[in-house]
Amino acid sequence: MYSRLFRNFLPRYFHNKTRLPELDFTKPISDRLRKISLKEQTYTNNNDQQSLLKISLHGQCLFGLYPIELALKRKQRQFYQLFLSNTSNDNRQIIQNIQHLAEQLSIPIKYTNTNTLDRLSFDRPHQGVCLDCSPLPIQDIQQIEIERNSNKIFLDLCLVKIHDPMNLGGIVRTAHFFGIDRIILTHGTCQPSPVASKASSGALELMSIYACNDLNTYLNLLHKQKTIAIICATHHGNIPLRTLRLDDIKRQFSTSNLQRIVVLIGNEHEGISKEITQMCHYNVCIQPDIESEISSLNASVACALFLYHISAQMNT
């Protein structure tokens, strides 16, 4: 009886199941910077030193040497202002390349201190350079005409609800390394943010990125083409990756001439829904060691194994 009365006075906590947000890291996330901004006063002797809450950007802040150098070379974004460290002597050659590219593109250059760069990059590793720029352009994949080439098989990567921008960056880096033609981001996948670009070592700036808001409809469209093989990477797959052969896929599409392969990768928590796997031509798994107590791989690692296995056969 007493225990029941005592429980009535205890606070109750309600746990609501919520969907993970589409992370874009547009808000400061560093407690250290947040504390600094609350304590300090706005500097008045120089406009390049401002409190965290008074630093305004026209777009988003790209940071890191390779993402910024490759962004300036590729010119997919609009550029507003380049911020450079006024004290760093590291990586001088690449910083000089960045300065030269910025001058060619008539981008204003502002020299500032490390604290300001820390704030602009949300306390992430900026390597002495930040760039105020527009987001990467993303086209709707269903509005793009499917390219055909009788002498080449294209390879696309479709990411299904990849929530972590670090995973996204690692996957994009791998995709560029293995010559993937297009990266398709489904609804629920995190945005191709500056965090993802830094994690990709700048490869995100080099890729063609597309959005797919209705994966079911898009897969139905691919089926109607009759020249596209859809491979789903799932730990419930009935085909081990090591047995998947490109020659077997070509034979299955021999009457229509295989033009493109689309590989679907899901996150390691939810995977890919049964409804989607049933729409794929091949459901492929990576089999663990018989004594392994871990049943799945990180999405970025699994993606690397799939892309290596398939692209190696395409290039022979």
PDB file of C-alpha atoms in Angstrom:
ATOM      1  CA  MET A   1       0.000   0.000   0.000  1.00  0.00           C
ATOM      2  CA  TYR A   2       2.750   2.430   0.958  1.00  0.00           C
ATOM      3  CA  SER A   3       4.710   1.645  -2.167  1.00  0.00           C
ATOM      4  CA  ARG A   4       1.610   2.353  -4.264  1.00  0.00           C
ATOM      5  CA  LEU A   5       1.124   5.735  -2.574  1.00  0.00           C
ATOM      6  CA  PHE A   6       4.801   6.557  -3.012  1.00  0.00           C
ATOM      7  CA  ARG A   7       4.625   5.789  -6.740  1.00  0.00           C
ATOM      8  CA  ASN A   8       1.774   8.257  -7.129  1.00  0.00           C
ATOM      9  CA  PHE A   9       4.133  11.090  -6.168  1.00  0.00           C
ATOM     10  CA  LEU A  10       6.837  10.112  -8.617  1.00  0.00           C
ATOM     11  CA  PRO A  11       7.064  12.121 -11.866  1.00  0.00           C
ATOM     12  CA  ARG A  12       5.930  10.287 -14.966  1.00  0.00           C
ATOM     13  CA  TYR A  13       7.901  10.356 -18.171  1.00  0.00           C
ATOM     14  CA  PHE A  14       6.238   9.721 -21.497  1.00  0.00           C
ATOM     15  CA  HIS A  15       8.329   8.467 -24.401  1.00  0.00           C
ATOM     16  CA  ASN A  16       6.958   9.262 -27.809  1.00  0.00           C
ATOM     17  CA  LYS A  17       8.369   7.436 -30.820  1.00  0.00           C
ATOM     18  CA  THR A  18       9.522  10.081 -33.243  1.00  0.00           C
ATOM     19  CA  ARG A  19      10.988   9.908 -36.723  1.00  0.00           C
ATOM     20  CA  LEU A  20      14.602  11.012 -37.037  1.00  0.00           C
ATOM     21  CA  PRO A  21      14.897  14.503 -38.545  1.00  0.00           C
ATOM     22  CA  GLU A  22      16.477  15.247 -41.883  1.00  0.00           C
ATOM     23  CA  LEU A  23      19.711  16.565 -40.442  1.00  0.00           C
ATOM     24  CA  ASP A  24      21.248  19.603 -42.099  1.00  0.00           C
ATOM     25  CA  PHE A  25      23.353  21.029 -39.237  1.00  0.00           C
ATOM     26  CA  THR A  26      22.349  24.618 -39.891  1.00  0.00           C
ATOM     27  CA  LYS A  27      22.292  25.383 -36.161  1.00  0.00           C
ATOM     28  CA  PRO A  28      25.303  25.639 -33.831  1.00  0.00           C
ATOM     29  CA  ILE A  29      25.871  22.350 -32.024  1.00  0.00           C
ATOM     30  CA  SER A  30      28.916  23.064 -29.865  1.00  0.00           C
ATOM     31  CA  ASP A  31      28.311  23.606 -26.139  1.00  0.00           C
ATOM     32  CA  ARG A  32      31.733  25.243 -25.932  1.00  0.00           C
ATOM     33  CA  LEU A  33      30.796  27.874 -28.488  1.00  0.00           C
ATOM     34  CA  ARG A  34      27.389  28.360 -26.942  1.00  0.00           C
ATOM     35  CA  LYS A  35      28.975  29.112 -23.560  1.00  0.00           C
ATOM     36  CA  ILE A  36      31.485  31.489 -25.119  1.00  0.00           C
ATOM     37  CA  SER A  37      28.734  33.406 -26.904  1.00  0.00           C
ATOM     38  CA  LEU A  38      26.814  33.896 -23.658  1.00  0.00           C
ATOM     39  CA  LYS A  39      29.845  35.306 -21.817  1.00  0.00           C
ATOM     40  CA  GLU A  40      31.459  37.552 -24.384  1.00  0.00           C
ATOM     41  CA  GLN A  41      30.527  41.026 -25.560  1.00  0.00           C
ATOM     42  CA  THR A  42      30.355  42.027 -29.216  1.00  0.00           C
ATOM     43  CA  TYR A  43      33.645  43.445 -30.411  1.00  0.00           C
ATOM     44  CA  THR A  44      33.405  46.976 -31.716  1.00  0.00           C
ATOM     45  CA  ASN A  45      36.931  47.601 -32.983  1.00  0.00           C
ATOM     46  CA  ASN A  46      36.701  45.184 -35.899  1.00  0.00           C
ATOM     47  CA  ASN A  47      33.652  43.842 -37.725  1.00  0.00           C
ATOM     48  CA  ASP A  48      35.281  40.475 -38.383  1.00  0.00           C
ATOM     49  CA  GLN A  49      35.035  39.586 -34.674  1.00  0.00           C
ATOM     50  CA  GLN A  50      31.406  39.166 -33.671  1.00  0.00           C
ATOM     51  CA  SER A  51      29.489  37.072 -31.218  1.00  0.00           C
ATOM     52  CA  LEU A  52      28.254  33.689 -32.356  1.00  0.00           C
ATOM     53  CA  LEU A  53      24.679  34.893 -32.734  1.00  0.00           C
ATOM     54  CA  LYS A  54      25.674  37.907 -34.849  1.00  0.00           C
ATOM     55  CA  ILE A  55      27.592  36.085 -37.560  1.00  0.00           C
ATOM     56  CA  SER A  56      25.253  36.094 -40.523  1.00  0.00           C
ATOM     57  CA  LEU A  57      25.633  34.063 -43.699  1.00  0.00           C
ATOM     58  CA  HIS A  58      23.928  34.452 -47.060  1.00  0.00           C
ATOM     59  CA  GLY A  59      23.830  30.693 -47.541  1.00  0.00           C
ATOM     60  CA  GLN A  60      25.426  27.801 -45.680  1.00  0.00           C
ATOM     61  CA  CYS A  61      28.998  27.507 -44.424  1.00  0.00           C
ATOM     62  CA  LEU A  62      31.217  25.034 -46.214  1.00  0.00           C
ATOM     63  CA  PHE A  63      34.432  24.261 -44.302  1.00  0.00           C
ATOM     64  CA  GLY A  64      37.647  22.347 -44.864  1.00  0.00           C
ATOM     65  CA  LEU A  65      40.336  22.587 -47.529  1.00  0.00           C
ATOM     66  CA  TYR A  66      39.258  19.944 -50.041  1.00  0.00           C
ATOM     67  CA  PRO A  67      35.496  20.617 -49.946  1.00  0.00           C
ATOM     68  CA  ILE A  68      36.125  24.308 -50.605  1.00  0.00           C
ATOM     69  CA  GLU A  69      38.796  23.828 -53.273  1.00  0.00           C
ATOM     70  CA  LEU A  70      36.642  21.309 -55.155  1.00  0.00           C
ATOM     71  CA  ALA A  71      33.508  23.444 -54.761  1.00  0.00           C
ATOM     72  CA  LEU A  72      35.328  26.422 -56.303  1.00  0.00           C
ATOM     73  CA  LYS A  73      36.635  24.264 -59.159  1.00  0.00           C
ATOM     74  CA  ARG A  74      33.291  22.588 -59.891  1.00  0.00           C
ATOM     75  CA  LYS A  75      31.224  25.787 -59.563  1.00  0.00           C
ATOM     76  CA  GLN A  76      27.915  24.059 -58.807  1.00  0.00           C
ATOM     77  CA  ARG A  77      27.172  26.522 -56.004  1.00  0.00           C
ATOM     78  CA  GLN A  78      26.836  30.292 -55.739  1.00  0.00           C
ATOM     79  CA  PHE A  79      29.631  31.867 -53.679  1.00  0.00           C
ATOM     80  CA  TYR A  80      29.212  34.840 -51.340  1.00  0.00           C
ATOM     81  CA  GLN A  81      32.320  35.196 -49.166  1.00  0.00           C
ATOM     82  CA  LEU A  82      35.524  33.313 -48.330  1.00  0.00           C
ATOM     83  CA  PHE A  83      36.863  33.370 -44.765  1.00  0.00           C
ATOM     84  CA  LEU A  84      40.581  32.642 -44.253  1.00  0.00           C
ATOM     85  CA  SER A  85      42.641  32.345 -41.086  1.00  0.00           C
ATOM     86  CA  ASN A  86      44.982  35.291 -40.527  1.00  0.00           C
ATOM     87  CA  THR A  87      47.392  33.219 -38.402  1.00  0.00           C
ATOM     88  CA  SER A  88      47.681  29.737 -39.942  1.00  0.00           C
ATOM     89  CA  ASN A  89      50.772  28.758 -41.906  1.00  0.00           C
ATOM     90  CA  ASP A  90      49.650  25.173 -42.537  1.00  0.00           C
ATOM     91  CA  ASN A  91      48.751  23.763 -45.963  1.00  0.00           C
ATOM     92  CA  ARG A  92      49.931  26.906 -47.715  1.00  0.00           C
ATOM     93  CA  GLN A  93      49.854  25.563 -51.288  1.00  0.00           C
ATOM     94  CA  ILE A  94      46.223  24.469 -51.216  1.00  0.00           C
ATOM     95  CA  ILE A  95      45.202  27.683 -49.436  1.00  0.00           C
ATOM     96  CA  GLN A  96      46.962  29.661 -52.169  1.00  0.00           C
ATOM     97  CA  ASN A  97      45.019  27.621 -54.733  1.00  0.00           C
ATOM     98  CA  ILE A  98      41.784  28.477 -52.913  1.00  0.00           C
ATOM     99  CA  GLN A  99      42.723  32.176 -52.822  1.00  0.00           C
ATOM    100  CA  HIS A 100      43.530  32.144 -56.536  1.00  0.00           C
ATOM    101  CA  LEU A 101      40.234  30.437 -57.402  1.00  0.00           C
ATOM    102  CA  ALA A 102      38.306  32.916 -55.237  1.00  0.00           C
ATOM    103  CA  GLU A 103      39.999  35.857 -56.949  1.00  0.00           C
ATOM    104  CA  GLN A 104      39.199  34.413 -60.391  1.00  0.00           C
ATOM    105  CA  LEU A 105      35.537  34.124 -59.366  1.00  0.00           C
ATOM    106  CA  SER A 106      35.513  37.616 -57.774  1.00  0.00           C
ATOM    107  CA  ILE A 107      34.588  36.224 -54.357  1.00  0.00           C
ATOM    108  CA  PRO A 108      35.226  38.646 -51.446  1.00  0.00           C
ATOM    109  CA  ILE A 109      37.956  37.326 -49.116  1.00  0.00           C
ATOM    110  CA  LYS A 110      37.908  38.083 -45.396  1.00  0.00           C
ATOM    111  CA  TYR A 111      40.840  37.302 -43.096  1.00  0.00           C
ATOM    112  CA  THR A 112      39.743  36.479 -39.589  1.00  0.00           C
ATOM    113  CA  ASN A 113      40.775  34.686 -36.408  1.00  0.00           C
ATOM    114  CA  THR A 114      40.425  31.059 -35.428  1.00  0.00           C
ATOM    115  CA  ASN A 115      37.554  31.704 -32.989  1.00  0.00           C
ATOM    116  CA  THR A 116      35.425  33.181 -35.764  1.00  0.00           C
ATOM    117  CA  LEU A 117      36.214  30.258 -38.060  1.00  0.00           C
ATOM    118  CA  ASP A 118      35.320  27.856 -35.234  1.00  0.00           C
ATOM    119  CA  ARG A 119      31.937  29.530 -34.967  1.00  0.00           C
ATOM    120  CA  LEU A 120      31.307  29.571 -38.688  1.00  0.00           C
ATOM    121  CA  SER A 121      32.041  25.834 -38.881  1.00  0.00           C
ATOM    122  CA  PHE A 122      30.055  25.068 -35.697  1.00  0.00           C
ATOM    123  CA  ASP A 123      33.306  24.044 -33.967  1.00  0.00           C
ATOM    124  CA  ARG A 124      34.144  21.431 -36.602  1.00  0.00           C
ATOM    125  CA  PRO A 125      37.587  21.010 -38.267  1.00  0.00           C
ATOM    126  CA  HIS A 126      37.757  23.883 -40.764  1.00  0.00           C
ATOM    127  CA  GLN A 127      41.559  23.785 -41.413  1.00  0.00           C
ATOM    128  CA  GLY A 128      41.676  27.567 -41.529  1.00  0.00           C
ATOM    129  CA  VAL A 129      39.093  28.188 -44.245  1.00  0.00           C
ATOM    130  CA  CYS A 130      35.298  28.594 -44.484  1.00  0.00           C
ATOM    131  CA  LEU A 131      33.092  29.518 -47.426  1.00  0.00           C
ATOM    132  CA  ASP A 132      29.681  31.180 -47.388  1.00  0.00           C
ATOM    133  CA  CYS A 133      27.837  29.615 -50.323  1.00  0.00           C
ATOM    134  CA  SER A 134      24.511  28.326 -51.581  1.00  0.00           C
ATOM    135  CA  PRO A 135      23.434  24.699 -51.016  1.00  0.00           C
ATOM    136  CA  LEU A 136      24.264  22.139 -53.677  1.00  0.00           C
ATOM    137  CA  PRO A 137      21.652  22.013 -56.441  1.00  0.00           C
ATOM    138  CA  ILE A 138      19.529  18.868 -56.281  1.00  0.00           C
ATOM    139  CA  GLN A 139      17.287  17.842 -59.174  1.00  0.00           C
ATOM    140  CA  ASP A 140      14.264  15.578 -59.053  1.00  0.00           C
ATOM    141  CA  ILE A 141      15.387  12.239 -60.498  1.00  0.00           C
ATOM    142  CA  GLN A 142      11.935  11.601 -61.963  1.00  0.00           C
ATOM    143  CA  GLN A 143      12.312  14.700 -64.126  1.00  0.00           C
ATOM    144  CA  ILE A 144      15.574  13.459 -65.662  1.00  0.00           C
ATOM    145  CA  GLU A 145      15.606  11.538 -68.910  1.00  0.00           C
ATOM    146  CA  ILE A 146      17.338   8.170 -68.567  1.00  0.00           C
ATOM    147  CA  GLU A 147      20.594   8.250 -70.529  1.00  0.00           C
ATOM    148  CA  ARG A 148      21.356   5.411 -72.917  1.00  0.00           C
ATOM    149  CA  ASN A 149      24.719   4.255 -74.240  1.00  0.00           C
ATOM    150  CA  SER A 150      25.123   0.941 -76.008  1.00  0.00           C
ATOM    151  CA  ASN A 151      28.827   0.831 -75.133  1.00  0.00           C
ATOM    152  CA  LYS A 152      28.540   1.461 -71.402  1.00  0.00           C
ATOM    153  CA  ILE A 153      26.586   0.260 -68.375  1.00  0.00           C
ATOM    154  CA  PHE A 154      25.928   3.091 -65.919  1.00  0.00           C
ATOM    155  CA  LEU A 155      25.898   2.508 -62.170  1.00  0.00           C
ATOM    156  CA  ASP A 156      23.638   4.526 -59.852  1.00  0.00           C
ATOM    157  CA  LEU A 157      23.513   4.523 -56.062  1.00  0.00           C
ATOM    158  CA  CYS A 158      20.158   5.059 -54.329  1.00  0.00           C
ATOM    159  CA  LEU A 159      20.329   5.852 -50.587  1.00  0.00           C
ATOM    160  CA  VAL A 160      17.244   4.939 -48.573  1.00  0.00           C
ATOM    161  CA  LYS A 161      16.839   6.861 -45.300  1.00  0.00           C
ATOM    162  CA  ILE A 162      20.522   7.358 -44.510  1.00  0.00           C
ATOM    163  CA  HIS A 163      20.145   9.610 -41.454  1.00  0.00           C
ATOM    164  CA  ASP A 164      23.764  10.262 -40.474  1.00  0.00           C
ATOM    165  CA  PRO A 165      25.606  12.958 -42.505  1.00  0.00           C
ATOM    166  CA  MET A 166      28.941  11.330 -41.618  1.00  0.00           C
ATOM    167  CA  ASN A 167      27.693   8.084 -43.184  1.00  0.00           C
ATOM    168  CA  LEU A 168      26.428  10.020 -46.192  1.00  0.00           C
ATOM    169  CA  GLY A 169      29.825  11.658 -46.623  1.00  0.00           C
ATOM    170  CA  GLY A 170      31.666   8.339 -46.407  1.00  0.00           C
ATOM    171  CA  ILE A 171      29.299   6.751 -48.911  1.00  0.00           C
ATOM    172  CA  VAL A 172      29.660   9.637 -51.383  1.00  0.00           C
ATOM    173  CA  ARG A 173      33.453   9.449 -51.154  1.00  0.00           C
ATOM    174  CA  THR A 174      33.305   5.722 -51.933  1.00  0.00           C
ATOM    175  CA  ALA A 175      30.828   6.295 -54.775  1.00  0.00           C
ATOM    176  CA  HIS A 176      33.093   8.831 -56.457  1.00  0.00           C
ATOM    177  CA  PHE A 177      36.121   6.563 -56.005  1.00  0.00           C
ATOM    178  CA  PHE A 178      34.359   3.708 -57.835  1.00  0.00           C
ATOM    179  CA  GLY A 179      32.974   5.873 -60.639  1.00  0.00           C
ATOM    180  CA  ILE A 180      29.278   5.941 -59.721  1.00  0.00           C
ATOM    181  CA  ASP A 181      27.264   7.919 -62.255  1.00  0.00           C
ATOM    182  CA  ARG A 182      24.538   9.351 -59.993  1.00  0.00           C
ATOM    183  CA  ILE A 183      23.604   9.445 -56.331  1.00  0.00           C
ATOM    184  CA  ILE A 184      19.890   9.430 -55.537  1.00  0.00           C
ATOM    185  CA  LEU A 185      18.665  10.558 -52.105  1.00  0.00           C
ATOM    186  CA  THR A 186      15.238   9.246 -51.123  1.00  0.00           C
ATOM    187  CA  HIS A 187      12.792  10.990 -48.817  1.00  0.00           C
ATOM    188  CA  GLY A 188      14.088  10.670 -45.233  1.00  0.00           C
ATOM    189  CA  THR A 189      17.773  10.769 -46.145  1.00  0.00           C
ATOM    190  CA  CYS A 190      19.764  13.604 -44.569  1.00  0.00           C
ATOM    191  CA  GLN A 191      20.641  16.651 -46.617  1.00  0.00           C
ATOM    192  CA  PRO A 192      23.972  16.921 -48.504  1.00  0.00           C
ATOM    193  CA  SER A 193      25.174  19.411 -45.894  1.00  0.00           C
ATOM    194  CA  PRO A 194      28.643  20.928 -45.278  1.00  0.00           C
ATOM    195  CA  VAL A 195      29.157  18.228 -42.640  1.00  0.00           C
ATOM    196  CA  ALA A 196      28.564  15.548 -45.279  1.00  0.00           C
ATOM    197  CA  SER A 197      30.839  17.350 -47.745  1.00  0.00           C
ATOM    198  CA  LYS A 198      33.678  17.459 -45.197  1.00  0.00           C
ATOM    199  CA  ALA A 199      33.152  13.767 -44.370  1.00  0.00           C
ATOM    200  CA  SER A 200      33.346  12.997 -48.100  1.00  0.00           C
ATOM    201  CA  SER A 201      36.697  14.842 -48.356  1.00  0.00           C
ATOM    202  CA  GLY A 202      35.017  17.090 -50.934  1.00  0.00           C
ATOM    203  CA  ALA A 203      33.727  14.273 -53.175  1.00  0.00           C
ATOM    204  CA  LEU A 204      30.172  15.537 -52.619  1.00  0.00           C
ATOM    205  CA  GLU A 205      31.108  18.615 -54.671  1.00  0.00           C
ATOM    206  CA  LEU A 206      31.980  16.390 -57.651  1.00  0.00           C
ATOM    207  CA  MET A 207      28.924  14.151 -57.777  1.00  0.00           C
ATOM    208  CA  SER A 208      25.578  14.498 -59.520  1.00  0.00           C
ATOM    209  CA  ILE A 209      23.030  14.454 -56.687  1.00  0.00           C
ATOM    210  CA  TYR A 210      19.312  13.806 -57.245  1.00  0.00           C
ATOM    211  CA  ALA A 211      16.268  13.611 -54.986  1.00  0.00           C
ATOM    212  CA  CYS A 212      13.571  10.950 -55.102  1.00  0.00           C
ATOM    213  CA  ASN A 213      10.473  11.741 -53.055  1.00  0.00           C
ATOM    214  CA  ASP A 214       8.487   8.682 -54.150  1.00  0.00           C
ATOM    215  CA  LEU A 215      10.700   5.600 -54.401  1.00  0.00           C
ATOM    216  CA  ASN A 216       7.858   3.221 -55.297  1.00  0.00           C
ATOM    217  CA  THR A 217       6.867   5.310 -58.301  1.00  0.00           C
ATOM    218  CA  TYR A 218      10.469   5.678 -59.411  1.00  0.00           C
ATOM    219  CA  LEU A 219      11.156   1.932 -59.225  1.00  0.00           C
ATOM    220  CA  ASN A 220       8.006   1.272 -61.262  1.00  0.00           C
ATOM    221  CA  LEU A 221       9.319   3.712 -63.862  1.00  0.00           C
ATOM    222  CA  LEU A 222      12.638   1.831 -63.992  1.00  0.00           C
ATOM    223  CA  HIS A 223      10.830  -1.485 -64.452  1.00  0.00           C
ATOM    224  CA  LYS A 224       9.018  -0.101 -67.492  1.00  0.00           C
ATOM    225  CA  GLN A 225      12.364   0.716 -69.144  1.00  0.00           C
ATOM    226  CA  LYS A 226      13.258  -3.011 -69.177  1.00  0.00           C
ATOM    227  CA  THR A 227      16.947  -2.118 -69.476  1.00  0.00           C
ATOM    228  CA  ILE A 228      17.726  -1.377 -65.818  1.00  0.00           C
ATOM    229  CA  ALA A 229      18.684  -3.890 -63.130  1.00  0.00           C
ATOM    230  CA  ILE A 230      17.707  -3.000 -59.559  1.00  0.00           C
ATOM    231  CA  ILE A 231      19.857  -4.503 -56.808  1.00  0.00           C
ATOM    232  CA  CYS A 232      18.813  -4.185 -53.182  1.00  0.00           C
ATOM    233  CA  ALA A 233      21.454  -4.519 -50.457  1.00  0.00           C
ATOM    234  CA  THR A 234      19.660  -6.147 -47.524  1.00  0.00           C
ATOM    235  CA  HIS A 235      20.696  -8.562 -44.772  1.00  0.00           C
ATOM    236  CA  HIS A 236      17.490 -10.495 -45.612  1.00  0.00           C
ATOM    237  CA  GLY A 237      18.704 -11.050 -49.168  1.00  0.00           C
ATOM    238  CA  ASN A 238      18.705 -14.523 -50.707  1.00  0.00           C
ATOM    239  CA  ILE A 239      21.793 -13.946 -52.877  1.00  0.00           C
ATOM    240  CA  PRO A 240      25.231 -13.697 -51.202  1.00  0.00           C
ATOM    241  CA  LEU A 241      27.226 -10.768 -52.567  1.00  0.00           C
ATOM    242  CA  ARG A 242      30.207 -12.982 -53.385  1.00  0.00           C
ATOM    243  CA  THR A 243      28.057 -15.020 -55.811  1.00  0.00           C
ATOM    244  CA  LEU A 244      26.563 -12.026 -57.647  1.00  0.00           C
ATOM    245  CA  ARG A 245      27.907 -11.975 -61.213  1.00  0.00           C
ATOM    246  CA  LEU A 246      27.485  -9.195 -63.738  1.00  0.00           C
ATOM    247  CA  ASP A 247      27.488 -11.717 -66.593  1.00  0.00           C
ATOM    248  CA  ASP A 248      24.427 -13.411 -65.067  1.00  0.00           C
ATOM    249  CA  ILE A 249      22.655 -10.063 -64.847  1.00  0.00           C
ATOM    250  CA  LYS A 250      23.506  -9.293 -68.472  1.00  0.00           C
ATOM    251  CA  ARG A 251      22.109 -12.643 -69.578  1.00  0.00           C
ATOM    252  CA  GLN A 252      18.845 -11.944 -67.780  1.00  0.00           C
ATOM    253  CA  PHE A 253      18.568  -8.621 -69.667  1.00  0.00           C
ATOM    254  CA  SER A 254      19.951  -9.978 -72.941  1.00  0.00           C
ATOM    255  CA  THR A 255      16.767  -9.315 -74.932  1.00  0.00           C
ATOM    256  CA  SER A 256      16.609  -5.657 -73.893  1.00  0.00           C
ATOM    257  CA  ASN A 257      20.344  -4.841 -73.526  1.00  0.00           C
ATOM    258  CA  LEU A 258      21.300  -3.871 -69.958  1.00  0.00           C
ATOM    259  CA  GLN A 259      21.927  -0.100 -69.787  1.00  0.00           C
ATOM    260  CA  ARG A 260      22.056   0.741 -66.102  1.00  0.00           C
ATOM    261  CA  ILE A 261      22.329  -0.826 -62.631  1.00  0.00           C
ATOM    262  CA  VAL A 262      20.752   0.839 -59.602  1.00  0.00           C
ATOM    263  CA  VAL A 263      22.017  -0.248 -56.174  1.00  0.00           C
ATOM    264  CA  LEU A 264      19.795   0.483 -53.152  1.00  0.00           C
ATOM    265  CA  ILE A 265      21.459   0.939 -49.751  1.00  0.00           C
ATOM    266  CA  GLY A 266      19.447   1.463 -46.545  1.00  0.00           C
ATOM    267  CA  ASN A 267      20.500   2.456 -43.058  1.00  0.00           C
ATOM    268  CA  GLU A 268      21.743  -0.182 -40.623  1.00  0.00           C
ATOM    269  CA  HIS A 269      18.816   0.276 -38.211  1.00  0.00           C
ATOM    270  CA  GLU A 270      15.751  -0.004 -40.433  1.00  0.00           C
ATOM    271  CA  GLY A 271      17.212  -1.443 -43.621  1.00  0.00           C
ATOM    272  CA  ILE A 272      14.876  -1.360 -46.616  1.00  0.00           C
ATOM    273  CA  SER A 273      11.171  -2.164 -46.364  1.00  0.00           C
ATOM    274  CA  LYS A 274       9.756  -5.439 -47.662  1.00  0.00           C
ATOM    275  CA  GLU A 275       7.588  -3.502 -50.111  1.00  0.00           C
ATOM    276  CA  ILE A 276      10.686  -1.994 -51.731  1.00  0.00           C
ATOM    277  CA  THR A 277      12.728  -5.216 -51.731  1.00  0.00           C
ATOM    278  CA  GLN A 278       9.919  -6.951 -53.602  1.00  0.00           C
ATOM    279  CA  MET A 279      10.288  -4.380 -56.380  1.00  0.00           C
ATOM    280  CA  CYS A 280      13.986  -5.193 -56.884  1.00  0.00           C
ATOM    281  CA  HIS A 281      15.374  -7.767 -59.312  1.00  0.00           C
ATOM    282  CA  TYR A 282      18.040  -8.951 -56.869  1.00  0.00           C
ATOM    283  CA  ASN A 283      18.074  -8.978 -53.062  1.00  0.00           C
ATOM    284  CA  VAL A 284      21.707  -9.369 -52.076  1.00  0.00           C
ATOM    285  CA  CYS A 285      23.278  -9.819 -48.657  1.00  0.00           C
ATOM    286  CA  ILE A 286      26.769  -9.741 -47.158  1.00  0.00           C
ATOM    287  CA  GLN A 287      27.099 -12.893 -45.109  1.00  0.00           C
ATOM    288  CA  PRO A 288      28.938 -12.649 -41.767  1.00  0.00           C
ATOM    289  CA  ASP A 289      31.334 -15.228 -40.395  1.00  0.00           C
ATOM    290  CA  ILE A 290      29.474 -18.167 -38.880  1.00  0.00           C
ATOM    291  CA  GLU A 291      30.779 -17.268 -35.397  1.00  0.00           C
ATOM    292  CA  SER A 292      30.091 -13.524 -35.657  1.00  0.00           C
ATOM    293  CA  GLU A 293      27.750 -12.078 -33.027  1.00  0.00           C
ATOM    294  CA  ILE A 294      27.184  -8.982 -35.165  1.00  0.00           C
ATOM    295  CA  SER A 295      24.667  -9.458 -37.949  1.00  0.00           C
ATOM    296  CA  SER A 296      25.106  -6.255 -39.992  1.00  0.00           C
ATOM    297  CA  LEU A 297      27.685  -3.736 -41.145  1.00  0.00           C
ATOM    298  CA  ASN A 298      27.768   0.036 -41.022  1.00  0.00           C
ATOM    299  CA  ALA A 299      25.938   1.377 -44.083  1.00  0.00           C
ATOM    300  CA  SER A 300      29.061   3.080 -45.419  1.00  0.00           C
ATOM    301  CA  VAL A 301      31.145  -0.101 -45.140  1.00  0.00           C
ATOM    302  CA  ALA A 302      28.446  -2.281 -46.696  1.00  0.00           C
ATOM    303  CA  CYS A 303      28.104   0.206 -49.548  1.00  0.00           C
ATOM    304  CA  ALA A 304      31.859   0.105 -50.212  1.00  0.00           C
ATOM    305  CA  LEU A 305      31.798  -3.697 -50.489  1.00  0.00           C
ATOM    306  CA  PHE A 306      28.838  -3.660 -52.887  1.00  0.00           C
ATOM    307  CA  LEU A 307      30.252  -0.955 -55.136  1.00  0.00           C
ATOM    308  CA  TYR A 308      33.689  -2.569 -55.296  1.00  0.00           C
ATOM    309  CA  HIS A 309      32.237  -5.978 -56.145  1.00  0.00           C
ATOM    310  CA  ILE A 310      29.998  -4.634 -58.934  1.00  0.00           C
ATOM    311  CA  SER A 311      32.277  -1.952 -60.385  1.00  0.00           C
ATOM    312  CA  ALA A 312      35.259  -4.333 -60.520  1.00  0.00           C
ATOM    313  CA  GLN A 313      33.266  -6.598 -62.845  1.00  0.00           C
ATOM    314  CA  MET A 314      32.135  -3.662 -64.976  1.00  0.00           C
ATOM    315  CA  ASN A 315      35.696  -2.529 -65.581  1.00  0.00           C
ATOM    316  CA  THR A 316      37.065  -5.893 -66.727  1.00  0.00           C
TER     317      THR A 316
END
